[in-house]
Amino acid sequence: MTANANAKPPHRGPARLGVNIDHVATLRQARRGVEPDPVWAAAAAELGGADGITIHLREDRRHIQDRDLRVLRETVQVDLNLELAVEPEMVAIAVATRPDQVTLVPERREEVTTEGGLAVASRRGAVAEAVKRLRDAGIRVSAFLDPDPSEIDASVALGVDAIELHTGRYADAREGRDRDAELEALRAAGARIASAGVGLHAGHGLDYRNVADVALIPGMAELNIGHAIVCRAVFVGLEAAVREMKARIDAAR
Ligand code: PXP
């Protein structure tokens, strides 16, 4: 494997929790109004112990809007992680707004949510250009990948700071042998990422029941979770829902 120019020792201790608040913006966009405001959601998530706030500014602006990014950049006091397609105009928005971290994701207009990991090996030039522009602007770069060794190696070689493993297949698998196999794939990918000195993150489909095994993967530094937390927040409030998820992650260690 090619060495990563920014290699660091593996993360120790409980993983950080990044709370994805896109679903709050989705609810607002259902009426194209002002409520519920994702800016309020970010504040409540911080009060509940979130270590980061994650938003996805999609090219079709179906949930998070440019105004949300601007205001959140001013108000969020923990890490702001911006998920973004590998497109020059989206990268330019990040460079101008300076989130703490950008997570590069694939984007297809017809998808309900991000469906698979980013294809890095087959789009090396475009991804390399995005990574360079973002890192030159002082923004940490993470790549959202399936647990696929060739995609991991290609991303490590491009000098990303972190790799977020797509946990969707693990989350969708039936408990038992299927899920164990998906967990094993995540563990193997995690070991590859950590041994390259790249930050290990994970997300997608994680919930209160399936999070512990992923939080326990050695070197796991950050978990980005949205849907499960916002669903629980409908009944218990966002601050409490975040606090409960944070407790599950901490207890897994
Ligand atoms: N990480 C990435 C890269 C994502 O695209 C998403 C979904 O927006 C998440 C994490 C959070 O997924 P979920 O909402 O299923 O927790």
PDB file of C-alpha atoms in Angstrom, residues 13-179:
ATOM      1  CA  GLY A  13     -10.676   5.952  23.501  1.00  0.00           C
ATOM      2  CA  PRO A  14     -14.341   6.255  22.572  1.00  0.00           C
ATOM      3  CA  ALA A  15     -15.275   7.413  19.083  1.00  0.00           C
ATOM      4  CA  ARG A  16     -16.500  10.984  18.616  1.00  0.00           C
ATOM      5  CA  LEU A  17     -20.155  11.404  17.663  1.00  0.00           C
ATOM      6  CA  GLY A  18     -20.982  13.548  14.642  1.00  0.00           C
ATOM      7  CA  VAL A  19     -24.725  14.243  14.514  1.00  0.00           C
ATOM      8  CA  ASN A  20     -26.125  14.521  11.008  1.00  0.00           C
ATOM      9  CA  ILE A  21     -28.981  17.064  11.020  1.00  0.00           C
ATOM     10  CA  ASP A  22     -30.009  16.781   7.340  1.00  0.00           C
ATOM     11  CA  HIS A  23     -33.315  15.200   8.366  1.00  0.00           C
ATOM     12  CA  VAL A  24     -34.284  18.294  10.317  1.00  0.00           C
ATOM     13  CA  ALA A  25     -33.825  20.323   7.131  1.00  0.00           C
ATOM     14  CA  THR A  26     -35.834  17.704   5.202  1.00  0.00           C
ATOM     15  CA  LEU A  27     -38.774  18.318   7.548  1.00  0.00           C
ATOM     16  CA  ARG A  28     -38.490  22.082   7.029  1.00  0.00           C
ATOM     17  CA  GLN A  29     -38.313  21.674   3.247  1.00  0.00           C
ATOM     18  CA  ALA A  30     -41.523  19.626   3.307  1.00  0.00           C
ATOM     19  CA  ARG A  31     -43.308  22.980   3.748  1.00  0.00           C
ATOM     20  CA  ARG A  32     -40.522  25.186   2.323  1.00  0.00           C
ATOM     21  CA  GLY A  33     -40.784  27.250   5.512  1.00  0.00           C
ATOM     22  CA  VAL A  34     -38.464  28.158   8.354  1.00  0.00           C
ATOM     23  CA  GLU A  35     -39.254  25.411  10.884  1.00  0.00           C
ATOM     24  CA  PRO A  36     -37.650  23.282  12.166  1.00  0.00           C
ATOM     25  CA  ASP A  37     -34.405  25.224  11.807  1.00  0.00           C
ATOM     26  CA  PRO A  38     -31.280  23.014  11.528  1.00  0.00           C
ATOM     27  CA  VAL A  39     -29.393  25.782  13.324  1.00  0.00           C
ATOM     28  CA  TRP A  40     -31.503  25.128  16.427  1.00  0.00           C
ATOM     29  CA  ALA A  41     -30.967  21.416  15.936  1.00  0.00           C
ATOM     30  CA  ALA A  42     -27.208  21.883  15.930  1.00  0.00           C
ATOM     31  CA  ALA A  43     -27.397  23.811  19.200  1.00  0.00           C
ATOM     32  CA  ALA A  44     -29.549  21.093  20.810  1.00  0.00           C
ATOM     33  CA  ALA A  45     -27.173  18.386  19.545  1.00  0.00           C
ATOM     34  CA  GLU A  46     -24.229  20.243  21.046  1.00  0.00           C
ATOM     35  CA  LEU A  47     -26.074  20.510  24.365  1.00  0.00           C
ATOM     36  CA  GLY A  48     -26.590  16.723  24.218  1.00  0.00           C
ATOM     37  CA  GLY A  49     -22.843  16.154  23.849  1.00  0.00           C
ATOM     38  CA  ALA A  50     -22.308  15.943  20.083  1.00  0.00           C
ATOM     39  CA  ASP A  51     -18.637  16.180  19.172  1.00  0.00           C
ATOM     40  CA  GLY A  52     -19.477  17.317  15.667  1.00  0.00           C
ATOM     41  CA  ILE A  53     -22.308  18.476  13.437  1.00  0.00           C
ATOM     42  CA  THR A  54     -22.581  16.891   9.991  1.00  0.00           C
ATOM     43  CA  ILE A  55     -24.531  18.290   7.043  1.00  0.00           C
ATOM     44  CA  HIS A  56     -24.738  17.306   3.394  1.00  0.00           C
ATOM     45  CA  LEU A  57     -25.099  20.205   0.985  1.00  0.00           C
ATOM     46  CA  ARG A  58     -26.490  18.300  -1.977  1.00  0.00           C
ATOM     47  CA  GLU A  59     -26.256  19.708  -5.463  1.00  0.00           C
ATOM     48  CA  ASP A  60     -30.084  19.628  -5.707  1.00  0.00           C
ATOM     49  CA  ARG A  61     -30.391  21.381  -2.284  1.00  0.00           C
ATOM     50  CA  ARG A  62     -33.138  18.991  -1.270  1.00  0.00           C
ATOM     51  CA  HIS A  63     -32.567  19.550   2.451  1.00  0.00           C
ATOM     52  CA  ILE A  64     -29.622  21.662   3.661  1.00  0.00           C
ATOM     53  CA  GLN A  65     -29.513  25.117   2.011  1.00  0.00           C
ATOM     54  CA  ASP A  66     -26.588  27.465   1.421  1.00  0.00           C
ATOM     55  CA  ARG A  67     -27.946  29.720   4.188  1.00  0.00           C
ATOM     56  CA  ASP A  68     -27.787  26.807   6.659  1.00  0.00           C
ATOM     57  CA  LEU A  69     -24.138  26.205   5.869  1.00  0.00           C
ATOM     58  CA  ARG A  70     -23.300  29.901   6.282  1.00  0.00           C
ATOM     59  CA  VAL A  71     -25.124  30.274   9.610  1.00  0.00           C
ATOM     60  CA  LEU A  72     -23.905  26.934  10.975  1.00  0.00           C
ATOM     61  CA  ARG A  73     -20.324  27.918  10.150  1.00  0.00           C
ATOM     62  CA  GLU A  74     -20.844  30.960  12.386  1.00  0.00           C
ATOM     63  CA  THR A  75     -22.653  29.200  15.233  1.00  0.00           C
ATOM     64  CA  VAL A  76     -21.408  25.601  15.543  1.00  0.00           C
ATOM     65  CA  GLN A  77     -18.747  25.390  18.233  1.00  0.00           C
ATOM     66  CA  VAL A  78     -17.799  21.734  17.770  1.00  0.00           C
ATOM     67  CA  ASP A  79     -16.431  20.314  14.504  1.00  0.00           C
ATOM     68  CA  LEU A  80     -18.467  21.124  11.400  1.00  0.00           C
ATOM     69  CA  ASN A  81     -18.289  18.272   8.884  1.00  0.00           C
ATOM     70  CA  LEU A  82     -19.621  19.047   5.405  1.00  0.00           C
ATOM     71  CA  GLU A  83     -20.521  16.145   3.115  1.00  0.00           C
ATOM     72  CA  LEU A  84     -19.982  17.095  -0.499  1.00  0.00           C
ATOM     73  CA  ALA A  85     -19.950  15.684  -4.026  1.00  0.00           C
ATOM     74  CA  VAL A  86     -16.645  15.735  -5.895  1.00  0.00           C
ATOM     75  CA  GLU A  87     -17.622  18.668  -8.131  1.00  0.00           C
ATOM     76  CA  PRO A  88     -15.522  21.820  -8.560  1.00  0.00           C
ATOM     77  CA  GLU A  89     -18.398  24.207  -7.734  1.00  0.00           C
ATOM     78  CA  MET A  90     -19.199  22.315  -4.504  1.00  0.00           C
ATOM     79  CA  VAL A  91     -15.529  22.272  -3.511  1.00  0.00           C
ATOM     80  CA  ALA A  92     -15.422  26.045  -4.142  1.00  0.00           C
ATOM     81  CA  ILE A  93     -18.316  26.514  -1.676  1.00  0.00           C
ATOM     82  CA  ALA A  94     -16.382  24.548   0.961  1.00  0.00           C
ATOM     83  CA  VAL A  95     -13.186  26.516   0.357  1.00  0.00           C
ATOM     84  CA  ALA A  96     -15.136  29.775   0.776  1.00  0.00           C
ATOM     85  CA  THR A  97     -16.998  28.600   3.916  1.00  0.00           C
ATOM     86  CA  ARG A  98     -14.222  26.638   5.667  1.00  0.00           C
ATOM     87  CA  PRO A  99     -15.908  23.790   7.519  1.00  0.00           C
ATOM     88  CA  ASP A 100     -13.473  21.926   9.776  1.00  0.00           C
ATOM     89  CA  GLN A 101     -13.814  18.796   7.658  1.00  0.00           C
ATOM     90  CA  VAL A 102     -15.220  17.819   4.279  1.00  0.00           C
ATOM     91  CA  THR A 103     -16.383  14.260   3.655  1.00  0.00           C
ATOM     92  CA  LEU A 104     -16.381  13.508  -0.064  1.00  0.00           C
ATOM     93  CA  VAL A 105     -19.423  11.423  -1.007  1.00  0.00           C
ATOM     94  CA  PRO A 106     -20.955  10.123  -4.233  1.00  0.00           C
ATOM     95  CA  GLU A 107     -24.200  11.781  -5.270  1.00  0.00           C
ATOM     96  CA  ARG A 108     -26.937  10.644  -7.609  1.00  0.00           C
ATOM     97  CA  ARG A 109     -30.030  12.776  -8.056  1.00  0.00           C
ATOM     98  CA  GLU A 110     -32.498   9.901  -8.025  1.00  0.00           C
ATOM     99  CA  GLU A 111     -31.188   8.303  -4.801  1.00  0.00           C
ATOM    100  CA  VAL A 112     -33.147   8.554  -1.552  1.00  0.00           C
ATOM    101  CA  THR A 113     -29.912   8.769   0.443  1.00  0.00           C
ATOM    102  CA  THR A 114     -26.208   8.189  -0.255  1.00  0.00           C
ATOM    103  CA  GLU A 115     -26.322   4.662  -1.605  1.00  0.00           C
ATOM    104  CA  GLY A 116     -22.744   3.497  -1.967  1.00  0.00           C
ATOM    105  CA  GLY A 117     -19.193   4.565  -1.281  1.00  0.00           C
ATOM    106  CA  LEU A 118     -17.244   7.011  -3.414  1.00  0.00           C
ATOM    107  CA  ALA A 119     -15.462   5.573  -6.475  1.00  0.00           C
ATOM    108  CA  VAL A 120     -11.918   6.850  -6.015  1.00  0.00           C
ATOM    109  CA  ALA A 121      -9.822   4.360  -8.004  1.00  0.00           C
ATOM    110  CA  SER A 122     -11.745   5.090 -11.228  1.00  0.00           C
ATOM    111  CA  ARG A 123     -11.843   8.893 -10.706  1.00  0.00           C
ATOM    112  CA  ARG A 124      -8.391   9.493  -9.270  1.00  0.00           C
ATOM    113  CA  GLY A 125      -7.784  12.791 -11.112  1.00  0.00           C
ATOM    114  CA  ALA A 126     -11.000  14.500 -10.001  1.00  0.00           C
ATOM    115  CA  VAL A 127     -10.723  13.272  -6.412  1.00  0.00           C
ATOM    116  CA  ALA A 128      -7.029  14.235  -6.198  1.00  0.00           C
ATOM    117  CA  GLU A 129      -7.880  17.771  -7.362  1.00  0.00           C
ATOM    118  CA  ALA A 130     -10.657  18.108  -4.764  1.00  0.00           C
ATOM    119  CA  VAL A 131      -8.431  16.741  -1.962  1.00  0.00           C
ATOM    120  CA  LYS A 132      -5.658  19.169  -2.874  1.00  0.00           C
ATOM    121  CA  ARG A 133      -7.916  22.247  -3.043  1.00  0.00           C
ATOM    122  CA  LEU A 134      -9.527  21.437   0.302  1.00  0.00           C
ATOM    123  CA  ARG A 135      -6.308  20.570   2.134  1.00  0.00           C
ATOM    124  CA  ASP A 136      -4.607  23.701   0.741  1.00  0.00           C
ATOM    125  CA  ALA A 137      -7.484  25.669   2.304  1.00  0.00           C
ATOM    126  CA  GLY A 138      -6.757  24.049   5.695  1.00  0.00           C
ATOM    127  CA  ILE A 139      -9.810  21.756   5.621  1.00  0.00           C
ATOM    128  CA  ARG A 140      -9.415  18.122   6.717  1.00  0.00           C
ATOM    129  CA  VAL A 141     -10.612  15.683   4.072  1.00  0.00           C
ATOM    130  CA  SER A 142     -12.417  12.402   4.638  1.00  0.00           C
ATOM    131  CA  ALA A 143     -13.599  10.015   1.889  1.00  0.00           C
ATOM    132  CA  PHE A 144     -16.776   7.946   2.286  1.00  0.00           C
ATOM    133  CA  LEU A 145     -15.930   4.451   1.057  1.00  0.00           C
ATOM    134  CA  ASP A 146     -17.263   0.934   0.956  1.00  0.00           C
ATOM    135  CA  PRO A 147     -14.985  -1.468   2.879  1.00  0.00           C
ATOM    136  CA  ASP A 148     -13.083  -2.219  -0.340  1.00  0.00           C
ATOM    137  CA  PRO A 149      -9.267  -2.551  -0.135  1.00  0.00           C
ATOM    138  CA  SER A 150      -8.597  -1.065  -3.587  1.00  0.00           C
ATOM    139  CA  GLU A 151     -10.702   2.049  -2.857  1.00  0.00           C
ATOM    140  CA  ILE A 152      -9.017   2.403   0.539  1.00  0.00           C
ATOM    141  CA  ASP A 153      -5.524   2.143  -0.976  1.00  0.00           C
ATOM    142  CA  ALA A 154      -6.385   4.647  -3.728  1.00  0.00           C
ATOM    143  CA  SER A 155      -7.668   7.142  -1.137  1.00  0.00           C
ATOM    144  CA  VAL A 156      -4.681   6.667   1.176  1.00  0.00           C
ATOM    145  CA  ALA A 157      -2.367   7.391  -1.773  1.00  0.00           C
ATOM    146  CA  LEU A 158      -4.228  10.679  -2.429  1.00  0.00           C
ATOM    147  CA  GLY A 159      -3.375  11.907   1.086  1.00  0.00           C
ATOM    148  CA  VAL A 160      -6.827  11.987   2.684  1.00  0.00           C
ATOM    149  CA  ASP A 161      -6.898  12.652   6.432  1.00  0.00           C
ATOM    150  CA  ALA A 162      -9.633  10.117   7.131  1.00  0.00           C
ATOM    151  CA  ILE A 163     -11.815   7.438   5.584  1.00  0.00           C
ATOM    152  CA  GLU A 164     -15.456   7.012   6.618  1.00  0.00           C
ATOM    153  CA  LEU A 165     -16.536   3.417   6.140  1.00  0.00           C
ATOM    154  CA  HIS A 166     -20.025   2.990   4.698  1.00  0.00           C
ATOM    155  CA  THR A 167     -21.881   0.876   7.266  1.00  0.00           C
ATOM    156  CA  GLY A 168     -25.103   0.606   5.238  1.00  0.00           C
ATOM    157  CA  ARG A 169     -24.666  -3.051   4.267  1.00  0.00           C
ATOM    158  CA  TYR A 170     -23.858  -3.959   7.882  1.00  0.00           C
ATOM    159  CA  ALA A 171     -26.921  -2.052   9.109  1.00  0.00           C
ATOM    160  CA  ASP A 172     -29.215  -3.676   6.530  1.00  0.00           C
ATOM    161  CA  ALA A 173     -27.914  -7.238   7.040  1.00  0.00           C
ATOM    162  CA  ARG A 174     -29.972  -9.702   9.037  1.00  0.00           C
ATOM    163  CA  GLU A 175     -28.682 -10.334  12.521  1.00  0.00           C
ATOM    164  CA  GLY A 176     -26.585 -13.508  12.616  1.00  0.00           C
ATOM    165  CA  ARG A 177     -24.234 -14.818   9.967  1.00  0.00           C
ATOM    166  CA  ASP A 178     -24.947 -12.081   7.385  1.00  0.00           C
ATOM    167  CA  ARG A 179     -24.360  -9.259   9.786  1.00  0.00           C
TER     168      ARG A 179
END
